[in-house]
Amino acid sequence: MTAFTTAAGELATDVRLPRATAPSRPSSSAPPTTAPGTGPRRAAGPPRVRRRRPGRAGPPRLTGEWHPYAHEAADGAAAVRWIRRQPWSDGRLVAAGASYAAHCAVVLAVDVPEDARPDAVIAAVPALGPAETAREASGVERLLSRAGWWAAHGDRRDSDDGALEKALAADPGLLGHLPVAGLPGRLGRDLPSWADLWRRRDRGRLVAKAAAHAGPPLLAVGGHHDHFTEDTLALWGAWGGPSARLLLGPWGHALAAAPGPGARPAHRLNLGELYVRWARRALTGALAPAGTAPRPWAGPACGCRPAPRANPVHRACGPCTDGSSPPTPTGPSAPTT
């Protein structure tokens, strides 16, 4: 494995190349801040490229501030074009990411010129946009989770996962003050994008674009206990591409690393390896198109049976996202999903 960091456009770019990488190998692109344990770079496979904002997972390479949900289309298009110019790339690539990085991956499929679009997309626990992250579908604010994310990552060059915890220890009533837009002042740091987050009313923008575009194959991955489950389902259900698959399990936002009630040993999937297997099938045209007859599903003896749908859903009772028929748990031995 050869690993190095370079610059692609305005973003620092981490590259990992397998030994004896040939120009005929496809590559995977993991947008910034892919959640631990969910990125395809954790499994053996094709060349892997991770874009990151300055200061993330290493020393800054570029100048300027990072503002989320602002420049993903331009940054992503530049990265895709850079990858396709490399001698170790045959031009095929998969955009993969979790949470905010899933937003980056979906933007590449629906919001950039055709020459910069990926050949397949893996979107795990997708934070599809500012409006989706700020409020539930009902309109209720997600103040605690947003305050935590923005205190840790928003409008800054580095990350501090414990920023909100430390602030709450100093002021337990921190989140009880109004207006909500005044939180940055109470945190003692500048968050220029925070106020605009609560003004956004464009919920569903990317889902609507996904429905209108005949996009590449999609693997949407979600957890029953994740706060973005509804958005994961909406993206999968609306996807306009030739193949859309959904993997759901009894997980939280960190997926298999955060098992929830009802999780069993069969739910402890190695998602990195699973993503690589799905990506290979997507890039070689081996996925069954939506609406076709299901093929036999090969999984553990957990009481699953086929249940055909236009866009098949896979409940996490085994490694079954390779285009096979969607299993539905039945019987007393089935995992509770």
Short mmCIF file of C-alpha atoms in Angstrom, two decimals:
data_model
loop_
_atom_site.label_atom_id
_atom_site.label_comp_id
_atom_site.label_asym_id
_atom_site.label_seq_id
_atom_site.Cartn_x
_atom_site.Cartn_y
_atom_site.Cartn_z
CA MET A 1 0.00 0.00 0.00
CA THR A 2 1.29 3.44 -1.00
CA ALA A 3 -0.18 6.40 0.86
CA PHE A 4 0.40 10.10 0.31
CA THR A 5 -1.33 13.46 0.69
CA THR A 6 -1.61 16.01 -2.07
CA ALA A 7 -3.90 18.86 -3.17
CA ALA A 8 -6.78 18.44 -5.61
CA GLY A 9 -8.30 21.82 -6.30
CA GLU A 10 -8.93 23.60 -2.99
CA LEU A 11 -8.94 20.53 -0.73
CA ALA A 12 -6.28 18.39 0.85
CA THR A 13 -6.49 14.90 -0.62
CA ASP A 14 -5.35 11.61 0.94
CA VAL A 15 -4.57 8.84 -1.55
CA ARG A 16 -4.02 5.14 -0.89
CA LEU A 17 -2.87 2.96 -3.75
CA PRO A 18 -2.72 -0.86 -3.57
CA ARG A 19 0.50 -2.52 -4.53
CA ALA A 20 1.01 -2.89 -8.27
CA THR A 21 -1.86 -0.51 -9.01
CA ALA A 22 -2.51 -0.52 -12.74
CA PRO A 23 -4.29 2.17 -14.79
CA SER A 24 -7.21 -0.25 -15.28
CA ARG A 25 -8.26 -0.11 -11.61
CA PRO A 26 -11.40 1.81 -10.60
CA SER A 27 -11.16 4.15 -7.63
CA SER A 28 -13.37 5.21 -4.76
CA SER A 29 -13.75 8.80 -3.59
CA ALA A 30 -14.63 9.37 0.04
CA PRO A 31 -15.72 12.96 0.71
CA PRO A 32 -14.71 14.79 3.90
CA THR A 33 -15.45 13.49 7.40
CA THR A 34 -16.52 9.95 6.56
CA ALA A 35 -17.66 8.37 9.83
CA PRO A 36 -15.33 5.85 11.51
CA GLY A 37 -15.93 2.28 10.46
CA THR A 38 -18.08 3.16 7.45
CA GLY A 39 -15.59 4.21 4.76
CA PRO A 40 -14.53 1.86 1.98
CA ARG A 41 -10.92 2.78 2.67
CA ARG A 42 -10.95 0.34 5.61
CA ALA A 43 -11.13 -2.67 3.30
CA ALA A 44 -8.78 -4.01 0.66
CA GLY A 45 -9.69 -3.03 -2.86
CA PRO A 46 -9.18 -0.32 -5.47
CA PRO A 47 -7.29 2.96 -5.08
CA ARG A 48 -8.97 5.08 -2.42
CA VAL A 49 -9.10 8.86 -2.33
CA ARG A 50 -10.34 10.87 0.64
CA ARG A 51 -10.91 14.61 0.32
CA ARG A 52 -10.77 16.57 3.54
CA ARG A 53 -11.04 20.12 4.66
CA PRO A 54 -7.95 21.82 6.08
CA GLY A 55 -6.98 20.57 9.51
CA ARG A 56 -9.07 17.39 9.37
CA ALA A 57 -7.11 14.23 10.20
CA GLY A 58 -3.79 15.95 9.74
CA PRO A 59 -2.04 19.30 9.44
CA PRO A 60 -3.63 21.97 7.22
CA ARG A 61 -2.32 22.13 3.70
CA LEU A 62 -4.47 24.92 2.33
CA THR A 63 -5.52 28.35 3.50
CA GLY A 64 -9.06 29.60 4.01
CA GLU A 65 -12.00 28.70 6.23
CA TRP A 66 -14.31 25.75 5.73
CA HIS A 67 -18.04 26.48 5.54
CA PRO A 68 -20.22 23.34 5.32
CA TYR A 69 -22.95 23.00 2.70
CA ALA A 70 -21.51 25.82 0.60
CA HIS A 71 -18.89 24.61 -1.91
CA GLU A 72 -19.37 20.85 -2.16
CA ALA A 73 -20.36 20.78 -5.85
CA ALA A 74 -17.34 22.75 -7.06
CA ASP A 75 -14.91 20.98 -4.71
CA GLY A 76 -16.29 17.55 -5.62
CA ALA A 77 -16.22 18.19 -9.36
CA ALA A 78 -12.59 19.31 -9.14
CA ALA A 79 -11.68 16.17 -7.18
CA VAL A 80 -13.42 13.83 -9.64
CA ARG A 81 -11.69 15.42 -12.62
CA TRP A 82 -8.36 15.21 -10.80
CA ILE A 83 -8.86 11.50 -10.07
CA ARG A 84 -9.75 10.74 -13.67
CA ARG A 85 -6.54 12.37 -14.86
CA GLN A 86 -4.34 10.13 -12.72
CA PRO A 87 -2.40 7.23 -14.32
CA TRP A 88 -3.73 4.78 -11.70
CA SER A 89 -7.37 5.55 -12.60
CA ASP A 90 -9.37 4.08 -15.47
CA GLY A 91 -11.98 6.81 -15.02
CA ARG A 92 -14.48 4.78 -13.03
CA LEU A 93 -15.11 5.86 -9.46
CA VAL A 94 -17.50 5.50 -6.56
CA ALA A 95 -18.44 8.48 -4.39
CA ALA A 96 -18.84 7.22 -0.83
CA GLY A 97 -19.48 8.95 2.46
CA ALA A 98 -21.39 8.96 5.72
CA SER A 99 -23.38 11.77 7.36
CA TYR A 100 -22.15 15.11 5.96
CA ALA A 101 -19.85 13.21 3.58
CA ALA A 102 -22.90 11.39 2.19
CA HIS A 103 -24.28 14.81 1.28
CA CYS A 104 -21.04 15.43 -0.63
CA ALA A 105 -21.41 12.10 -2.46
CA VAL A 106 -25.04 12.74 -3.44
CA VAL A 107 -24.22 16.28 -4.61
CA LEU A 108 -21.69 14.74 -7.00
CA ALA A 109 -24.41 12.58 -8.54
CA VAL A 110 -27.07 15.25 -9.04
CA ASP A 111 -25.53 18.74 -8.76
CA VAL A 112 -22.42 18.81 -10.98
CA PRO A 113 -21.77 18.61 -14.75
CA GLU A 114 -22.01 15.13 -16.25
CA ASP A 115 -18.27 14.82 -16.84
CA ALA A 116 -17.67 15.11 -13.07
CA ARG A 117 -20.32 12.67 -11.88
CA PRO A 118 -19.40 9.36 -10.21
CA ASP A 119 -20.27 5.93 -11.59
CA ALA A 120 -21.87 4.80 -8.34
CA VAL A 121 -22.81 6.32 -4.97
CA ILE A 122 -22.70 4.99 -1.41
CA ALA A 123 -24.61 7.27 0.96
CA ALA A 124 -24.63 6.19 4.60
CA VAL A 125 -26.77 7.94 7.25
CA PRO A 126 -26.98 10.94 4.90
CA ALA A 127 -27.18 14.48 6.27
CA LEU A 128 -28.70 15.72 3.03
CA GLY A 129 -28.60 19.44 3.67
CA PRO A 130 -28.79 22.24 6.24
CA ALA A 131 -32.59 22.16 6.43
CA GLU A 132 -32.66 18.39 6.94
CA THR A 133 -30.08 18.53 9.70
CA ALA A 134 -31.61 21.50 11.52
CA ARG A 135 -35.14 20.14 11.89
CA GLU A 136 -37.12 16.95 11.95
CA ALA A 137 -39.54 16.42 9.06
CA SER A 138 -42.24 17.73 11.44
CA GLY A 139 -40.36 21.02 11.84
CA VAL A 140 -39.09 20.40 15.38
CA GLU A 141 -35.56 21.75 15.85
CA ARG A 142 -32.66 19.37 16.44
CA LEU A 143 -30.90 21.85 18.68
CA LEU A 144 -28.74 19.50 20.75
CA SER A 145 -27.34 17.52 17.81
CA ARG A 146 -26.78 20.66 15.70
CA ALA A 147 -25.10 22.52 18.53
CA GLY A 148 -22.82 19.54 19.08
CA TRP A 149 -21.86 19.20 15.42
CA TRP A 150 -21.31 22.89 14.80
CA ALA A 151 -19.37 23.40 17.99
CA ALA A 152 -17.10 20.51 16.99
CA HIS A 153 -16.76 21.05 13.23
CA GLY A 154 -18.58 24.07 11.84
CA ASP A 155 -16.79 27.09 10.40
CA ARG A 156 -13.38 26.03 11.70
CA ARG A 157 -10.14 24.62 10.35
CA ASP A 158 -9.87 21.83 12.89
CA SER A 159 -12.23 19.60 14.88
CA ASP A 160 -12.96 19.33 18.59
CA ASP A 161 -15.42 16.52 19.24
CA GLY A 162 -15.75 17.49 22.88
CA ALA A 163 -16.39 21.20 22.32
CA LEU A 164 -20.08 21.18 23.31
CA GLU A 165 -19.50 18.84 26.26
CA LYS A 166 -16.92 21.24 27.64
CA ALA A 167 -19.19 24.22 27.06
CA LEU A 168 -22.11 22.51 28.81
CA ALA A 169 -19.91 21.63 31.77
CA ALA A 170 -19.11 25.32 32.14
CA ASP A 171 -22.72 26.43 31.53
CA PRO A 172 -25.33 23.67 31.99
CA GLY A 173 -28.08 26.02 30.79
CA LEU A 174 -26.25 26.87 27.57
CA LEU A 175 -28.96 25.57 25.23
CA GLY A 176 -31.82 27.09 27.21
CA HIS A 177 -31.19 30.64 26.04
CA LEU A 178 -32.98 32.52 23.27
CA PRO A 179 -32.47 33.42 20.53
CA VAL A 180 -30.97 30.21 19.18
CA ALA A 181 -28.96 32.35 16.75
CA GLY A 182 -27.04 33.73 19.73
CA LEU A 183 -25.38 30.41 20.59
CA PRO A 184 -21.99 31.26 19.00
CA GLY A 185 -21.60 34.21 21.37
CA ARG A 186 -22.33 31.98 24.34
CA LEU A 187 -19.79 29.44 23.04
CA GLY A 188 -17.22 32.20 22.72
CA ARG A 189 -16.39 31.55 19.07
CA ASP A 190 -17.38 32.78 15.65
CA LEU A 191 -19.89 30.66 13.70
CA PRO A 192 -20.89 32.80 10.69
CA SER A 193 -22.96 30.00 9.10
CA TRP A 194 -24.97 29.16 12.25
CA ALA A 195 -27.75 31.74 11.88
CA ASP A 196 -28.37 30.81 8.23
CA LEU A 197 -28.80 27.16 9.24
CA TRP A 198 -32.09 28.01 10.98
CA ARG A 199 -33.37 30.12 8.09
CA ARG A 200 -33.15 27.36 5.53
CA ARG A 201 -36.47 26.13 4.14
CA ASP A 202 -35.24 23.98 1.24
CA ARG A 203 -35.75 20.58 2.83
CA GLY A 204 -35.92 17.87 0.16
CA ARG A 205 -33.89 19.73 -2.48
CA LEU A 206 -31.43 16.91 -3.13
CA VAL A 207 -34.15 14.25 -2.95
CA ALA A 208 -36.15 16.13 -5.60
CA LYS A 209 -33.06 16.35 -7.81
CA ALA A 210 -32.37 12.66 -7.30
CA ALA A 211 -35.87 11.86 -8.51
CA ALA A 212 -35.47 14.01 -11.60
CA HIS A 213 -32.08 12.62 -12.69
CA ALA A 214 -31.28 9.18 -14.04
CA GLY A 215 -28.34 8.84 -11.72
CA PRO A 216 -25.78 6.08 -11.15
CA PRO A 217 -26.41 3.04 -8.93
CA LEU A 218 -27.04 3.92 -5.30
CA LEU A 219 -26.44 2.06 -2.05
CA ALA A 220 -28.22 3.89 0.78
CA VAL A 221 -27.32 2.72 4.29
CA GLY A 222 -29.22 3.64 7.44
CA GLY A 223 -29.90 2.73 11.03
CA HIS A 224 -33.25 2.35 12.71
CA HIS A 225 -31.97 4.50 15.59
CA ASP A 226 -30.30 7.18 13.45
CA HIS A 227 -31.84 10.66 13.37
CA PHE A 228 -31.56 10.72 9.56
CA THR A 229 -33.48 7.49 8.91
CA GLU A 230 -36.38 9.26 7.19
CA ASP A 231 -33.98 11.08 4.88
CA THR A 232 -32.19 7.82 4.05
CA LEU A 233 -35.51 6.24 3.09
CA ALA A 234 -36.57 9.30 1.08
CA LEU A 235 -33.32 9.33 -0.91
CA TRP A 236 -33.52 5.63 -1.69
CA GLY A 237 -37.22 5.78 -2.62
CA ALA A 238 -36.79 8.74 -4.94
CA TRP A 239 -33.53 7.74 -6.63
CA GLY A 240 -33.88 7.96 -10.39
CA GLY A 241 -30.99 5.71 -11.33
CA PRO A 242 -31.06 2.21 -12.79
CA SER A 243 -30.41 0.55 -9.44
CA ALA A 244 -31.05 1.64 -5.86
CA ARG A 245 -30.43 -0.54 -2.83
CA LEU A 246 -31.17 0.15 0.81
CA LEU A 247 -29.42 -1.49 3.75
CA LEU A 248 -31.07 -0.95 7.15
CA GLY A 249 -30.00 -2.30 10.51
CA PRO A 250 -30.66 -1.78 14.22
CA TRP A 251 -27.91 0.83 14.43
CA GLY A 252 -27.37 4.44 15.46
CA HIS A 253 -25.59 7.14 13.48
CA ALA A 254 -22.27 5.25 13.61
CA LEU A 255 -24.03 2.21 12.08
CA ALA A 256 -22.52 -1.15 13.05
CA ALA A 257 -20.24 0.61 15.53
CA ALA A 258 -23.34 1.84 17.40
CA PRO A 259 -25.69 -1.16 17.76
CA GLY A 260 -29.08 -0.32 19.19
CA PRO A 261 -31.85 -2.34 20.86
CA GLY A 262 -32.47 -5.58 19.04
CA ALA A 263 -28.97 -5.81 17.55
CA ARG A 264 -27.61 -9.34 17.33
CA PRO A 265 -24.23 -10.77 16.32
CA ALA A 266 -25.43 -11.09 12.71
CA HIS A 267 -25.78 -7.31 12.57
CA ARG A 268 -22.05 -6.74 13.23
CA LEU A 269 -21.24 -6.34 9.57
CA ASN A 270 -17.89 -5.27 8.19
CA LEU A 271 -19.34 -2.41 6.20
CA GLY A 272 -16.03 -1.51 4.55
CA GLU A 273 -15.77 -4.92 2.89
CA LEU A 274 -19.47 -4.89 2.05
CA TYR A 275 -19.14 -1.49 0.34
CA VAL A 276 -16.22 -2.74 -1.76
CA ARG A 277 -18.17 -5.80 -2.90
CA TRP A 278 -21.18 -3.69 -3.85
CA ALA A 279 -19.00 -1.12 -5.62
CA ARG A 280 -17.34 -3.78 -7.75
CA ARG A 281 -20.72 -5.10 -8.85
CA ALA A 282 -21.99 -1.59 -9.55
CA LEU A 283 -18.97 -0.70 -11.68
CA THR A 284 -19.16 -3.92 -13.71
CA GLY A 285 -22.92 -3.75 -14.33
CA ALA A 286 -23.59 -6.82 -12.21
CA LEU A 287 -26.39 -5.28 -10.12
CA ALA A 288 -29.93 -6.32 -10.96
CA PRO A 289 -31.88 -3.31 -12.32
CA ALA A 290 -34.78 -2.01 -10.27
CA GLY A 291 -38.01 -3.81 -11.00
CA THR A 292 -36.44 -7.03 -12.24
CA ALA A 293 -37.15 -10.42 -10.78
CA PRO A 294 -35.13 -11.08 -7.61
CA ARG A 295 -32.21 -13.44 -7.70
CA PRO A 296 -31.49 -15.97 -4.95
CA TRP A 297 -30.20 -14.33 -1.81
CA ALA A 298 -27.23 -15.89 -0.10
CA GLY A 299 -27.15 -15.08 3.59
CA PRO A 300 -27.11 -16.74 7.00
CA ALA A 301 -29.84 -19.08 8.13
CA CYS A 302 -31.80 -16.38 9.92
CA GLY A 303 -35.31 -16.93 8.61
CA CYS A 304 -35.12 -14.45 5.74
CA ARG A 305 -37.21 -14.77 2.62
CA PRO A 306 -37.39 -12.79 -0.65
CA ALA A 307 -39.78 -9.83 -0.83
CA PRO A 308 -39.52 -8.15 -4.26
CA ARG A 309 -39.86 -4.36 -4.55
CA ALA A 310 -39.05 -1.83 -7.25
CA ASN A 311 -36.06 -0.60 -5.25
CA PRO A 312 -35.10 -3.55 -3.06
CA VAL A 313 -34.54 -3.07 0.66
CA HIS A 314 -32.05 -5.19 2.57
CA ARG A 315 -32.54 -5.58 6.29
CA ALA A 316 -29.25 -6.29 7.97
CA CYS A 317 -29.34 -9.99 8.68
CA GLY A 318 -26.28 -10.78 6.62
CA PRO A 319 -24.01 -9.58 3.79
CA CYS A 320 -26.73 -9.12 1.19
CA THR A 321 -26.22 -5.86 -0.72
CA ASP A 322 -24.75 -7.34 -3.88
CA GLY A 323 -27.91 -7.00 -5.97
CA SER A 324 -29.60 -10.11 -4.64
CA SER A 325 -33.21 -10.27 -3.53
CA PRO A 326 -34.25 -8.16 -0.54
CA PRO A 327 -34.69 -10.30 2.56
CA THR A 328 -37.51 -9.82 5.04
CA PRO A 329 -37.02 -11.35 8.51
CA THR A 330 -39.56 -13.99 9.44
CA GLY A 331 -39.88 -16.55 12.17
CA PRO A 332 -38.56 -16.62 15.73
CA SER A 333 -34.92 -16.92 14.68
CA ALA A 334 -34.95 -13.72 12.62
CA PRO A 335 -33.12 -10.63 13.88
CA THR A 336 -35.41 -7.97 15.25
CA THR A 337 -35.22 -5.25 12.60
#
